[in-house]
mmCIF file of C-alpha atoms and ligand atoms in Angstrom:
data_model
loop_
_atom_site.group_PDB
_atom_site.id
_atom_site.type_symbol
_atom_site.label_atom_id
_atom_site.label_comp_id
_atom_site.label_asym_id
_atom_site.label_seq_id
_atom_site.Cartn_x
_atom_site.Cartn_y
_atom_site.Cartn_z
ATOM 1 C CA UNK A 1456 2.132 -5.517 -16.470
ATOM 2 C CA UNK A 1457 6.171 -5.109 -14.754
ATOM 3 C CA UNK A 1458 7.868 -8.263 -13.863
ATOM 4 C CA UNK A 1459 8.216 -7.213 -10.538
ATOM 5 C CA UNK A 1460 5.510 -9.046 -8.228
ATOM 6 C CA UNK A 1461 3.780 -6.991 -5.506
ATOM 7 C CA UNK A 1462 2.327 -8.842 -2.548
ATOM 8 C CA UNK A 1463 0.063 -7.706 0.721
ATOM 9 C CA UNK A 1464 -2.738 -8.743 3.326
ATOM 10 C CA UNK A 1465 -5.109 -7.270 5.137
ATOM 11 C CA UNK A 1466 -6.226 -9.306 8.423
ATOM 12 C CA UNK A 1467 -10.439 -9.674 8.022
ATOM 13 C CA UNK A 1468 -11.257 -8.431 11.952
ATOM 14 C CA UNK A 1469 -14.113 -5.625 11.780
ATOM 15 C CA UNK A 1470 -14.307 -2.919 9.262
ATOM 16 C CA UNK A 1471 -11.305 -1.346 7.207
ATOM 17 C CA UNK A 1472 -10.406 2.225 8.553
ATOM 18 C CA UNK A 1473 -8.891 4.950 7.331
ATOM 19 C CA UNK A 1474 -5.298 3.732 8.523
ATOM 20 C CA UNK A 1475 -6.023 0.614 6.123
ATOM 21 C CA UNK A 1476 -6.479 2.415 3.545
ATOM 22 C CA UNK A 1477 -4.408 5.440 3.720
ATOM 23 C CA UNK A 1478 -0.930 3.002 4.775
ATOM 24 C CA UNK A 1479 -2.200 0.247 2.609
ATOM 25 C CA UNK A 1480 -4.488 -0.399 0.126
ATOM 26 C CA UNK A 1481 -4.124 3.020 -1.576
ATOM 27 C CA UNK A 1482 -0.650 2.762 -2.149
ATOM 28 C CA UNK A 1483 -1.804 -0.916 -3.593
ATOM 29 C CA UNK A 1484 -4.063 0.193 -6.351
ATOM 30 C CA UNK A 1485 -1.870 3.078 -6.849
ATOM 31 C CA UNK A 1486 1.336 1.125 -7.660
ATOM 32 C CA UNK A 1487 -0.482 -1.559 -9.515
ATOM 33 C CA UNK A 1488 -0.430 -1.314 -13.345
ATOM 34 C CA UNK A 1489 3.581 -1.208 -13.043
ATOM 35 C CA UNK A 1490 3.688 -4.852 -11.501
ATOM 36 C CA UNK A 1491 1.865 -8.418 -11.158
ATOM 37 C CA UNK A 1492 0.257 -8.465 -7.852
ATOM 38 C CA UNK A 1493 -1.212 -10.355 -5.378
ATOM 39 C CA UNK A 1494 -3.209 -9.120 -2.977
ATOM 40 C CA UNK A 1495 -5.134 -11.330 0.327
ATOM 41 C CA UNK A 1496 -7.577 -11.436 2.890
ATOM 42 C CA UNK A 1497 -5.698 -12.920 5.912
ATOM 43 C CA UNK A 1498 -8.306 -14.529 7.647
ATOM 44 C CA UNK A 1499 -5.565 -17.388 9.075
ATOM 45 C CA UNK A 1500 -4.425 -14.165 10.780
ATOM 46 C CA UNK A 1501 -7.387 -13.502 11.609
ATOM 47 C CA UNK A 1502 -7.612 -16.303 14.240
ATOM 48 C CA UNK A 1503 -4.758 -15.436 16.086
ATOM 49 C CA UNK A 1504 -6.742 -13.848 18.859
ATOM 50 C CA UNK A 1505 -10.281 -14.573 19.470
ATOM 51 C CA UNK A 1506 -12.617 -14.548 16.737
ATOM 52 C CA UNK A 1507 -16.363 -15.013 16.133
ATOM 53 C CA UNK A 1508 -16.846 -18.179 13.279
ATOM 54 C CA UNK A 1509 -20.391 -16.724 12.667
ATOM 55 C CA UNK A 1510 -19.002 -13.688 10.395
ATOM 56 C CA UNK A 1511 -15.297 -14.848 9.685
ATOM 57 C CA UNK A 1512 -16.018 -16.087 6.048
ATOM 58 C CA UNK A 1513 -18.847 -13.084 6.175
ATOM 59 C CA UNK A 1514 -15.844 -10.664 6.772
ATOM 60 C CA UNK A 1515 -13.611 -12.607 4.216
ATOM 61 C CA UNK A 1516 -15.570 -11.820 1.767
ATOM 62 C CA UNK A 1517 -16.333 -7.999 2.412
ATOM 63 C CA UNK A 1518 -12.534 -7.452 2.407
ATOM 64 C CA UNK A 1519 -12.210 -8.906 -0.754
ATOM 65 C CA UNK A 1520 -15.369 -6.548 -2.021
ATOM 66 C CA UNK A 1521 -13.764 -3.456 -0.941
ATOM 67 C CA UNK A 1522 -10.472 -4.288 -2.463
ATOM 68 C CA UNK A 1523 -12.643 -4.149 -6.283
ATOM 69 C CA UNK A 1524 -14.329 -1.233 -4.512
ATOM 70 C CA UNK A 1525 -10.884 0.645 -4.174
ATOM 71 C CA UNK A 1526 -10.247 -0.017 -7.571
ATOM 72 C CA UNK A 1527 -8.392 -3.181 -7.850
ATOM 73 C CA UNK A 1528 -7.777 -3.722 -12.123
ATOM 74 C CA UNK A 1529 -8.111 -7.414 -12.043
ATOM 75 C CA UNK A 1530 -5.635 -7.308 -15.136
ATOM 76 C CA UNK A 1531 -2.996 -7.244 -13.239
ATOM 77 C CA UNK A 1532 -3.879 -8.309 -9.885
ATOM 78 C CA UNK A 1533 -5.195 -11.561 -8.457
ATOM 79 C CA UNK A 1534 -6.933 -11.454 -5.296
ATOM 80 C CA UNK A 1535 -7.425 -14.398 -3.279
ATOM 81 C CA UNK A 1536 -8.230 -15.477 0.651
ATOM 82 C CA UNK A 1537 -4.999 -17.171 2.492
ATOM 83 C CA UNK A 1538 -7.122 -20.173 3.933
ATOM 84 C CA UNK A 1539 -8.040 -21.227 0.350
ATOM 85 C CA UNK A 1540 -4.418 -21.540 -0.235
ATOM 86 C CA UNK A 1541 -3.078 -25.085 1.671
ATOM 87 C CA UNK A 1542 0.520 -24.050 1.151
ATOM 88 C CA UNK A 1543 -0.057 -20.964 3.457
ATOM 89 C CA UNK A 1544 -0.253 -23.283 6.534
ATOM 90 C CA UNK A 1545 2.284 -25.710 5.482
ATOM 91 C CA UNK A 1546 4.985 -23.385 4.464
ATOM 92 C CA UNK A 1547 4.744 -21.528 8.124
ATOM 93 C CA UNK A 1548 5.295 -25.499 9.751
ATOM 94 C CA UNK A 1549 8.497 -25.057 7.496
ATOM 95 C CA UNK A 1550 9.871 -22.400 8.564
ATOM 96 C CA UNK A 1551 8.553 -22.680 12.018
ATOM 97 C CA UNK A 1552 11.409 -25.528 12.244
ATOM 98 C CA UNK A 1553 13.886 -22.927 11.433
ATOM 99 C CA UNK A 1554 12.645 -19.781 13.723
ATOM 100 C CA UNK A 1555 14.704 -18.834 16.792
ATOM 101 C CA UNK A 1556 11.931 -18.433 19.519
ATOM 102 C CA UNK A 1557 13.707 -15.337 20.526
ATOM 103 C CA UNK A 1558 13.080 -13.619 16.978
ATOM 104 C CA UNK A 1559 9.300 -14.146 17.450
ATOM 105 C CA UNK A 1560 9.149 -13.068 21.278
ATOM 106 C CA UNK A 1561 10.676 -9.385 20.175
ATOM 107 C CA UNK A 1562 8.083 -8.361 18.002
ATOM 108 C CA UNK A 1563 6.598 -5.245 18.999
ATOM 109 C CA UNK A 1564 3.155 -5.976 18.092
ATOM 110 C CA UNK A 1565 3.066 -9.130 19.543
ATOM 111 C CA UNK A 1566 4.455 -8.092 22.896
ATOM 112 C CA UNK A 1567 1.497 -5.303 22.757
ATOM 113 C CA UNK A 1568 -1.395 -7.802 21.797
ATOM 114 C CA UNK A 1569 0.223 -10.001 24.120
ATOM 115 C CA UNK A 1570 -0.367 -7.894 27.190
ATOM 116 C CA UNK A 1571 -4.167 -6.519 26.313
ATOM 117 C CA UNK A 1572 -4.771 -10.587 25.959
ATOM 118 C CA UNK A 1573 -3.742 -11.466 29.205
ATOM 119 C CA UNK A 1574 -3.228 -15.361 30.114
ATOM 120 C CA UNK A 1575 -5.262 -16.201 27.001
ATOM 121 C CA UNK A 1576 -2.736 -15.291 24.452
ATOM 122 C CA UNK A 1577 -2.397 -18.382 22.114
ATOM 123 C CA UNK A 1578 0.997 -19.907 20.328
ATOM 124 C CA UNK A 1579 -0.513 -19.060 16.888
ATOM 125 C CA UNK A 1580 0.044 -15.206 18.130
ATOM 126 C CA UNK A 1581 3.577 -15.275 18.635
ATOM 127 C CA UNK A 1582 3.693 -17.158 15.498
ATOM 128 C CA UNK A 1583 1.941 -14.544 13.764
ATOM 129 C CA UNK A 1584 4.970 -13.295 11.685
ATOM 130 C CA UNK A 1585 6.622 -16.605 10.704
ATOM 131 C CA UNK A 1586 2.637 -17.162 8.818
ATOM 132 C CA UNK A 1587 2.638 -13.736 7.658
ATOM 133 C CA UNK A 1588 6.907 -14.711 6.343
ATOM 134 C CA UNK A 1589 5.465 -17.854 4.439
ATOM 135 C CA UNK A 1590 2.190 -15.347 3.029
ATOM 136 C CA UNK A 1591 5.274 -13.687 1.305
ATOM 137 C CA UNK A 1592 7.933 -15.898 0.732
ATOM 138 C CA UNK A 1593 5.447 -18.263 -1.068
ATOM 139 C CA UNK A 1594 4.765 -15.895 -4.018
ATOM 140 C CA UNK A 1595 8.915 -14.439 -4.597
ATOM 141 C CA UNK A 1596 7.620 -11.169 -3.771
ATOM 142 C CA UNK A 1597 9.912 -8.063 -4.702
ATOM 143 C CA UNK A 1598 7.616 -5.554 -2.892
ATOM 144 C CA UNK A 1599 5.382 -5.585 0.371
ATOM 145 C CA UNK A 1600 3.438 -2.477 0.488
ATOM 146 C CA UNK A 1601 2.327 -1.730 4.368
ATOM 147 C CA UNK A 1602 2.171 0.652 6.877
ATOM 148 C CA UNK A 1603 4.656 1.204 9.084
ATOM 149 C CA UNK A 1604 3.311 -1.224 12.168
ATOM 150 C CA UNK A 1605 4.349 -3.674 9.402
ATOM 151 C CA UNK A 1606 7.681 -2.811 9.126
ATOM 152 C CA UNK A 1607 9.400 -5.561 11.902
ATOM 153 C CA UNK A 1608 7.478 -8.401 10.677
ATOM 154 C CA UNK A 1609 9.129 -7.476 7.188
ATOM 155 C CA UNK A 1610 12.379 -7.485 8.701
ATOM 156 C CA UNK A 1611 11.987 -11.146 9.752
ATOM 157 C CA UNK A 1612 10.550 -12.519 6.718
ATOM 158 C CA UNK A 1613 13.817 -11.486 5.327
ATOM 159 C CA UNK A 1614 15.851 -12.598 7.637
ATOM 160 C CA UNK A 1615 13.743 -16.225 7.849
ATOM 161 C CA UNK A 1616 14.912 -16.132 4.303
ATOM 162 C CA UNK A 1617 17.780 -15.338 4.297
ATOM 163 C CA UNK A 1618 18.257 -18.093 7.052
ATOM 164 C CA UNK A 1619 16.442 -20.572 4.859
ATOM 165 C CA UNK A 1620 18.432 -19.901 1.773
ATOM 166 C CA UNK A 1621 21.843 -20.008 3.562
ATOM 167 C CA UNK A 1622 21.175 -22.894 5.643
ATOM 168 C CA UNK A 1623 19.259 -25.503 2.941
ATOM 169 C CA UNK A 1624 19.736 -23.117 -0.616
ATOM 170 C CA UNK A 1625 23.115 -22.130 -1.075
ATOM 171 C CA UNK A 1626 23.656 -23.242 -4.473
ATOM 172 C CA UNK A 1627 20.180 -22.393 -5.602
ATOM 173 C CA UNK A 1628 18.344 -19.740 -3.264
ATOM 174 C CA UNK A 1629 14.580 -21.338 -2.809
ATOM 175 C CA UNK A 1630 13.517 -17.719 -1.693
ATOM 176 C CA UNK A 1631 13.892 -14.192 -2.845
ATOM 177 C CA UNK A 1632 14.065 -11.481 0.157
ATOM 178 C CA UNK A 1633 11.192 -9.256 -0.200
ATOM 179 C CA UNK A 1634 11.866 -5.435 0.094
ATOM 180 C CA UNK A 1635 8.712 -3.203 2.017
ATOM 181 C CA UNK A 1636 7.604 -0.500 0.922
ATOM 182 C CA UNK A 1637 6.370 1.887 3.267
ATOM 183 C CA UNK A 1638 5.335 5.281 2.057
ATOM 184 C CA UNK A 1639 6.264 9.004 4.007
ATOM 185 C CA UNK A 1640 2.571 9.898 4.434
ATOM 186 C CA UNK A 1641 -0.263 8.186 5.382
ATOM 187 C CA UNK A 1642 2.155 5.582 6.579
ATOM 188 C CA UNK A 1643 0.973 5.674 10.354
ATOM 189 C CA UNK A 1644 -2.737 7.307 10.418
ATOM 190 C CA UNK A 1645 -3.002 8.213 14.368
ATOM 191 C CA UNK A 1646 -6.035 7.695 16.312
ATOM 192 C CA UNK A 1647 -8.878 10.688 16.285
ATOM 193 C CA UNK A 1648 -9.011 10.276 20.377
ATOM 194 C CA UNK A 1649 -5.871 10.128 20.595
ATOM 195 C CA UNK A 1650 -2.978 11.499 18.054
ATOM 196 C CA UNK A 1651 0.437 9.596 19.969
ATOM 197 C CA UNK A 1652 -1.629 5.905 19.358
ATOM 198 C CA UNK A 1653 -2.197 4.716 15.659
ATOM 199 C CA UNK A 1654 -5.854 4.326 14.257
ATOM 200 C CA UNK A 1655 -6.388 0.419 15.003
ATOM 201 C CA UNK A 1656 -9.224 -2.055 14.262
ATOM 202 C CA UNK A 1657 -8.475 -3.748 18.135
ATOM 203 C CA UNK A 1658 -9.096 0.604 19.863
ATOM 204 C CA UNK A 1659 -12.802 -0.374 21.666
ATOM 205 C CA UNK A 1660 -13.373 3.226 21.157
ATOM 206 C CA UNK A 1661 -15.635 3.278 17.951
ATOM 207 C CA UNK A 1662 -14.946 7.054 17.448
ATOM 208 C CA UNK A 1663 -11.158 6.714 17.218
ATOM 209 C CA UNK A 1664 -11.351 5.342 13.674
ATOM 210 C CA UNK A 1665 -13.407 6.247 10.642
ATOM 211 C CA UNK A 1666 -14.132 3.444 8.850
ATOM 212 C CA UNK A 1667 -14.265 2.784 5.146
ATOM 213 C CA UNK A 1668 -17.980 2.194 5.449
ATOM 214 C CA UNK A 1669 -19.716 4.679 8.099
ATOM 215 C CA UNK A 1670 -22.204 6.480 6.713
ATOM 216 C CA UNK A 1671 -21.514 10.353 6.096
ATOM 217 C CA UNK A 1672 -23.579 10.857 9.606
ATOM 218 C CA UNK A 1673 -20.994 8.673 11.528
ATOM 219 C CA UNK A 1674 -18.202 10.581 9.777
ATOM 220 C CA UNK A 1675 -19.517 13.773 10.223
ATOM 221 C CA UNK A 1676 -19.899 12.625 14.770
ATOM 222 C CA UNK A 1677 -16.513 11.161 14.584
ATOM 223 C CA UNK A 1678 -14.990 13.946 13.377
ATOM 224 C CA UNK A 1679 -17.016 16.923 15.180
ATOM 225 C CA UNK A 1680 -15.721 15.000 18.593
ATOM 226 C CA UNK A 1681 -12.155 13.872 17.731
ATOM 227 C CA UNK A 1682 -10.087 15.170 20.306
ATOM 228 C CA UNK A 1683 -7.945 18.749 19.257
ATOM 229 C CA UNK A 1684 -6.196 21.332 20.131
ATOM 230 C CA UNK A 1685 -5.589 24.882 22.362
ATOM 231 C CA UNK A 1686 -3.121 26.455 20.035
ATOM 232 C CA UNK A 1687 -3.827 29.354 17.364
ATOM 233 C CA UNK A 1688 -3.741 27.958 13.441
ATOM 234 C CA UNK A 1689 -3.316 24.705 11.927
ATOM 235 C CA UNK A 1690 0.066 23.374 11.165
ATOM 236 C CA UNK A 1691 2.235 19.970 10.579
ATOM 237 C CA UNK A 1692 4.904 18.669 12.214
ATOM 238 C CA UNK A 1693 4.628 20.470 15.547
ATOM 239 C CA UNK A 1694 5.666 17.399 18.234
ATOM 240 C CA UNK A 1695 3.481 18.858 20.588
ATOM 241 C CA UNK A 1696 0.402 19.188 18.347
ATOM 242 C CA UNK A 1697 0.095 15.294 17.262
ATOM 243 C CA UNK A 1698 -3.726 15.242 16.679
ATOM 244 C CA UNK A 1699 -3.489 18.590 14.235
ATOM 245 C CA UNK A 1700 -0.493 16.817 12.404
ATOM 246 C CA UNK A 1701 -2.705 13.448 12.319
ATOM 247 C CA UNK A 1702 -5.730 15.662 10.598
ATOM 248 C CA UNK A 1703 -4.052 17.706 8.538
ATOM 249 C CA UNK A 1704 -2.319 14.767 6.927
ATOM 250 C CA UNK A 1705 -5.956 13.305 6.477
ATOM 251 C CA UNK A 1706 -7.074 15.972 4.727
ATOM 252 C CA UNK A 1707 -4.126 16.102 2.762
ATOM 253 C CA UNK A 1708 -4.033 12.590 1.383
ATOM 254 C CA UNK A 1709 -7.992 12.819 1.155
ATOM 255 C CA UNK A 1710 -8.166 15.674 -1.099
ATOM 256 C CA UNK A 1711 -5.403 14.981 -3.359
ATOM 257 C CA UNK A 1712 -3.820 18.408 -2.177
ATOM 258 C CA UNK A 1713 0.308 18.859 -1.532
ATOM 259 C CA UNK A 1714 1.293 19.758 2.260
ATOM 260 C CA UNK A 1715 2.556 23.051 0.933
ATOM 261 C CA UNK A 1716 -1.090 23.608 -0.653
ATOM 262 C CA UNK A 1717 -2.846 22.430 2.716
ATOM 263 C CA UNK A 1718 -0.402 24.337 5.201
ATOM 264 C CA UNK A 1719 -1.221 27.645 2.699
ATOM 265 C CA UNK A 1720 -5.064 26.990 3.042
ATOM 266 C CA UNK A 1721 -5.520 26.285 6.636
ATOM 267 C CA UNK A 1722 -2.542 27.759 8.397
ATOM 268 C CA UNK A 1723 -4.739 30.296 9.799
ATOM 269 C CA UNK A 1724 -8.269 28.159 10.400
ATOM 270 C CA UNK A 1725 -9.735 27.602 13.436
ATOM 271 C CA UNK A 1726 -10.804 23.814 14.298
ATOM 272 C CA UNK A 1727 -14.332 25.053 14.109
ATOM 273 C CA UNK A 1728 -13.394 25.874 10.076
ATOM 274 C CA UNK A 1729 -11.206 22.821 9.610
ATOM 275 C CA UNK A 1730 -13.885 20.289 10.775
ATOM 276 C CA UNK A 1731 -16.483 21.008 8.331
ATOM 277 C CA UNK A 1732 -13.941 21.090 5.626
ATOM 278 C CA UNK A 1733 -12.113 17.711 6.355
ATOM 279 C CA UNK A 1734 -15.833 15.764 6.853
ATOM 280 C CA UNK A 1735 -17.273 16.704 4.003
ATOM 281 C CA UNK A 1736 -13.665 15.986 1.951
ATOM 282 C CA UNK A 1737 -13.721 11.960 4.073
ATOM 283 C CA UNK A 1738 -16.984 11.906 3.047
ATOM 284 C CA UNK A 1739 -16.528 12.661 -0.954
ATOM 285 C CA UNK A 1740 -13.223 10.415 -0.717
ATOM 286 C CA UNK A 1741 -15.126 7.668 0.530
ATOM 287 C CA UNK A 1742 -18.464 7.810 -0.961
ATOM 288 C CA UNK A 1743 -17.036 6.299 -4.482
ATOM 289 C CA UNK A 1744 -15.902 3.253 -2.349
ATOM 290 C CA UNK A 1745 -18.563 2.803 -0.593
ATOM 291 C CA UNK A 1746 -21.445 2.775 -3.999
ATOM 292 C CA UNK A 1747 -18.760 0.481 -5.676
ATOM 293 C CA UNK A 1748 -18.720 -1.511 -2.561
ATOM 294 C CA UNK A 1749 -22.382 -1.967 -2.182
ATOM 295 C CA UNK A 1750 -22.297 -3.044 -6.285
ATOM 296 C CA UNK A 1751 -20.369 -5.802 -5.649
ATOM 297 C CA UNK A 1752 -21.481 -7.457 -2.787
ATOM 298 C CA UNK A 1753 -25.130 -7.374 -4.707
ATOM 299 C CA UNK A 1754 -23.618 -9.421 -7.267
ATOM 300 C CA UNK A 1755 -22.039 -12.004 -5.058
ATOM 301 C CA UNK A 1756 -21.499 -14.569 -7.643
ATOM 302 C CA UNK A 1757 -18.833 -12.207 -9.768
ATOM 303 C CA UNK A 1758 -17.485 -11.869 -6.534
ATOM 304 C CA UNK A 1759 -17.068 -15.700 -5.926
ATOM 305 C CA UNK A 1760 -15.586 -16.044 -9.893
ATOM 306 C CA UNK A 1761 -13.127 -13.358 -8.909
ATOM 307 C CA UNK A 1762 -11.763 -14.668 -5.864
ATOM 308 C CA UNK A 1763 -11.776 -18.242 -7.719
ATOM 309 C CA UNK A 1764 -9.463 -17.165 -10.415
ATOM 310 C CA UNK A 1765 -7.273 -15.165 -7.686
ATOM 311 C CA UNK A 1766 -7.441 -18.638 -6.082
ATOM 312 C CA UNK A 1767 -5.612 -20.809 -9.333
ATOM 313 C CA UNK A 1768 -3.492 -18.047 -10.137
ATOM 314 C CA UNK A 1769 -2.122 -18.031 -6.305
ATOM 315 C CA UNK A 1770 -1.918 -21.210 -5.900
ATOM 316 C CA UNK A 1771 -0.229 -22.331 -8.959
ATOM 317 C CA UNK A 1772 2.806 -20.305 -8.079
ATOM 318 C CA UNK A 1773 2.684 -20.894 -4.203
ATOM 319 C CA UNK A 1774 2.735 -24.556 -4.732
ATOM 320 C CA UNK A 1775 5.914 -24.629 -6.843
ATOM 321 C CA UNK A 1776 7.404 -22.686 -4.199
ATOM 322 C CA UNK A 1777 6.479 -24.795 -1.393
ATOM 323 C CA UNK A 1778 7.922 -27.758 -3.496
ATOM 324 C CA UNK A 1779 10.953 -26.224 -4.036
ATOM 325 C CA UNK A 1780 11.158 -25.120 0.262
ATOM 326 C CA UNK A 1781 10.438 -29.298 1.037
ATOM 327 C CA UNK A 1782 13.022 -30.218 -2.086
ATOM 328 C CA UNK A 1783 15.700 -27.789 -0.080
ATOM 329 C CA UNK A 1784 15.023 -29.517 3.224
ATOM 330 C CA UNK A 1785 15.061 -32.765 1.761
ATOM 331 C CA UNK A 1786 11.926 -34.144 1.873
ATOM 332 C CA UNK A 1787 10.799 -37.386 -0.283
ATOM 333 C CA UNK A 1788 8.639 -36.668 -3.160
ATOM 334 C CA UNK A 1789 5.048 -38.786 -2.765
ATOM 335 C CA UNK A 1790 4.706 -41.692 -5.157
HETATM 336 P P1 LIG B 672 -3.622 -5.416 9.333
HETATM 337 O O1 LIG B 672 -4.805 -6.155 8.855
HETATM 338 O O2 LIG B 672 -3.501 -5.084 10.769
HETATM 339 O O3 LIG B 672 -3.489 -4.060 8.545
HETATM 340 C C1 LIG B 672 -3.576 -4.020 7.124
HETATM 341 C C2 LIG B 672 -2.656 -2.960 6.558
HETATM 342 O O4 LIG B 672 -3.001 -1.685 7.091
HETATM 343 C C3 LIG B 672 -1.847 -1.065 7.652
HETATM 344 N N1 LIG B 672 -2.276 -0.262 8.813
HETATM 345 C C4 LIG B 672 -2.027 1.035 8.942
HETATM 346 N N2 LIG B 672 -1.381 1.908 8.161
HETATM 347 C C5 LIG B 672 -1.323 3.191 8.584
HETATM 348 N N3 LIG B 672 -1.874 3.628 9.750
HETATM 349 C C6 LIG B 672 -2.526 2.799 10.566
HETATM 350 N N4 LIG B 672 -3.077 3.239 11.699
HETATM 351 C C7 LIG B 672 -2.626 1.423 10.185
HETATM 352 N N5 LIG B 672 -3.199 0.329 10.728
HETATM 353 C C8 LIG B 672 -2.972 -0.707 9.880
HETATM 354 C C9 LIG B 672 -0.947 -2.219 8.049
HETATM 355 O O5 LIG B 672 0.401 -1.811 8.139
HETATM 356 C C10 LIG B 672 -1.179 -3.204 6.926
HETATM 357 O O6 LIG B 672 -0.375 -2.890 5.810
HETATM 358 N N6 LIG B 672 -0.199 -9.032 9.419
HETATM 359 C C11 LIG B 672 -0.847 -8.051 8.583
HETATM 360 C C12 LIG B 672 -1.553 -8.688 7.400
HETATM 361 C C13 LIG B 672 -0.679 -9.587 6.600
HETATM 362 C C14 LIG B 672 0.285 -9.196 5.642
HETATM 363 C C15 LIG B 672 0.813 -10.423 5.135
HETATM 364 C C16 LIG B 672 0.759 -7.969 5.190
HETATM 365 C C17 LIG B 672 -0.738 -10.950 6.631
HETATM 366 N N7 LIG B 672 0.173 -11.438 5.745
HETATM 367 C C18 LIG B 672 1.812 -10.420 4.170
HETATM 368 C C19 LIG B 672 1.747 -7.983 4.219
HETATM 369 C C20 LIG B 672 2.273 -9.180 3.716
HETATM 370 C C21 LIG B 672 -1.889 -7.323 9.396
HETATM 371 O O7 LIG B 672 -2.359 -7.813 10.384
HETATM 372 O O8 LIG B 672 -2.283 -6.147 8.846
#
């Protein structure tokens, strides 16, 4: 195990897709045995916009079963669920105190939920990032693996820090600024009805995402409809082919294959070759996941022990942080 600490968080709304896993938890397991990490189920996120209380803890839980299902070696990484952790909440009341309103009404994302919400859009979605700043900050993260819709919100958690550390730390810096790592590929998986928008959980469209667990039929429909193309061959890179780009780079990541191998194989395919190819390869990627998946959840109580010890392992070193953030700002210790 490195000394370098690796931390990330995947919101617990419907089912992981592709884009989750290609921009995220791939590069997680990937990266692992070289550092301690800490990897979450964001379900305080997860209440940000409306949400149904009958499956949130239901959909806590899956998360956390397909992270073992992706391979998650529990020798190195702790996985835990961000409500089960106090500090979480109290840290982003913190640094709330401390966040320009201005810094929070910029983000991208949150000006796009913002408008598909309407008049409805709650406080605790602008606050979104300062939350997802303390889900970091708390465990002195060196490295935030995300995808690239990720990438402002890491930009502020630094800057919060930096803020923090200047402002109440200077002798003694309470927090360490977190550097993101966002790979080249995979890093923005584009919708299948529509390559300029990324894959999302939010799309209402059903067959613009493949998710971790459809069944090979639903892959095999998603894909045979996802929109294409006019133009002769496959290739990458072409601006004005984004959907072929977005597919090709699937298949690429999904079969383990270099571009250079994939632009030799299907540079002269037709879709009506490439479709059949790239289904059954998202199907063999997947199927591994999805029989580990289904193993776990059957045995619910190793599931519970797991998340327990991700729980005192989490917590242990979020607490002294959040001690050392009230210290900083001057706050009385309890009797
Ligand atoms: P969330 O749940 O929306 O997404 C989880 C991860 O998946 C990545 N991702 C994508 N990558 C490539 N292509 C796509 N189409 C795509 N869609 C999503 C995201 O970049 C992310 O890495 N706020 C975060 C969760 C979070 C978090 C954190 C992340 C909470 N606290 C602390 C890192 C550190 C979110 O809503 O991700």
């Amino acid at each position: 195990m490195g000394n370098q600490r690796v931390l990330s968080l995947v919101q617990p709304t419907g089912n992981l897709h592709l884009g989750n896993y290609l921009g995220a938890i791939r590069n997680w397991v990937e990266g692992q045995n070289q550092y301690e990490n800490f990897f979450g189920v964001a379900d305080l996120h997860a209440i940000t916009v409306p949400h149904n209380p009958a499956t949130l803890a239901a959909d806590t839980y899956a998360i956390a079963a397909l992270y073992l299902a992706c391979g998650m070696n529990l020798e190195c990484t702790s996985i835990f669920v961000q409500s089960h952790i106090s500090a979480h909440s109290e840290l982003t009341w913190l640094l709330n105190c401390i966040t320009p309103l201005n810094w929070l009404e910029d983000m991208i994302q949150f000006k796009e939920k913002a408008v598909k919400q309407g008049e409805n859009v709650s406080t605790g979605l602008l606050d979104y990032p300062v939350l997802m700043a303390a889900d970091i900050l708390l465990y002195q993260a060196d490295k935030v693996p995300v995808g690239e819709d990720q990438k402002q919100h890491l930009e502020l958690t630094r800057d919060l820090a930096a803020r923090f550390n200047h402002q109440f730390a200077r002798k003694q810096p309470v927090f360490k600024l977190p550097e993101p790592l966002i790979r080249a590929e995979g890093a923005r998986v584009m919708s299948l009805t529509d390559g300029t928008k990324k894959m999302s959980k939010s799309d209402p469209a059903e067959g613009s995402r493949i998710n971790l667990l459809d069944p090979p039929d639903a892959i095999a429909k998603k894909i045979k409809r996802c929109k294409t193309d006019l133009f002769e061959g496959l290739e990458f890179d072409n601006s004005e082919r984004p959907e072929c780009h977005n597919l090709l780079t699937l298949y690429m990541l999904l079969s383990g294959k270099t571009k250079a191998e994939v632009t030799a194989e299907c540079a002269q395919m037709r879709w009506s070759q490439f479709k059949p190819l790239l289904t059954e390869t998202t199907i063999n990627a997947l199927k591994p996941i999805q029989d580990k998946y289904r193993a776990v959840m059957d045995d619910k109580g190793y599931l519970e022990s797991v998340l327990r010890q991700g729980r005192e392992k989490a917590q242990a070193i979020a607490d002294r942080t959040l001690s050392q953030a009230k210290a900083a700002l001057g706050y009385s210790v309890p009797l």
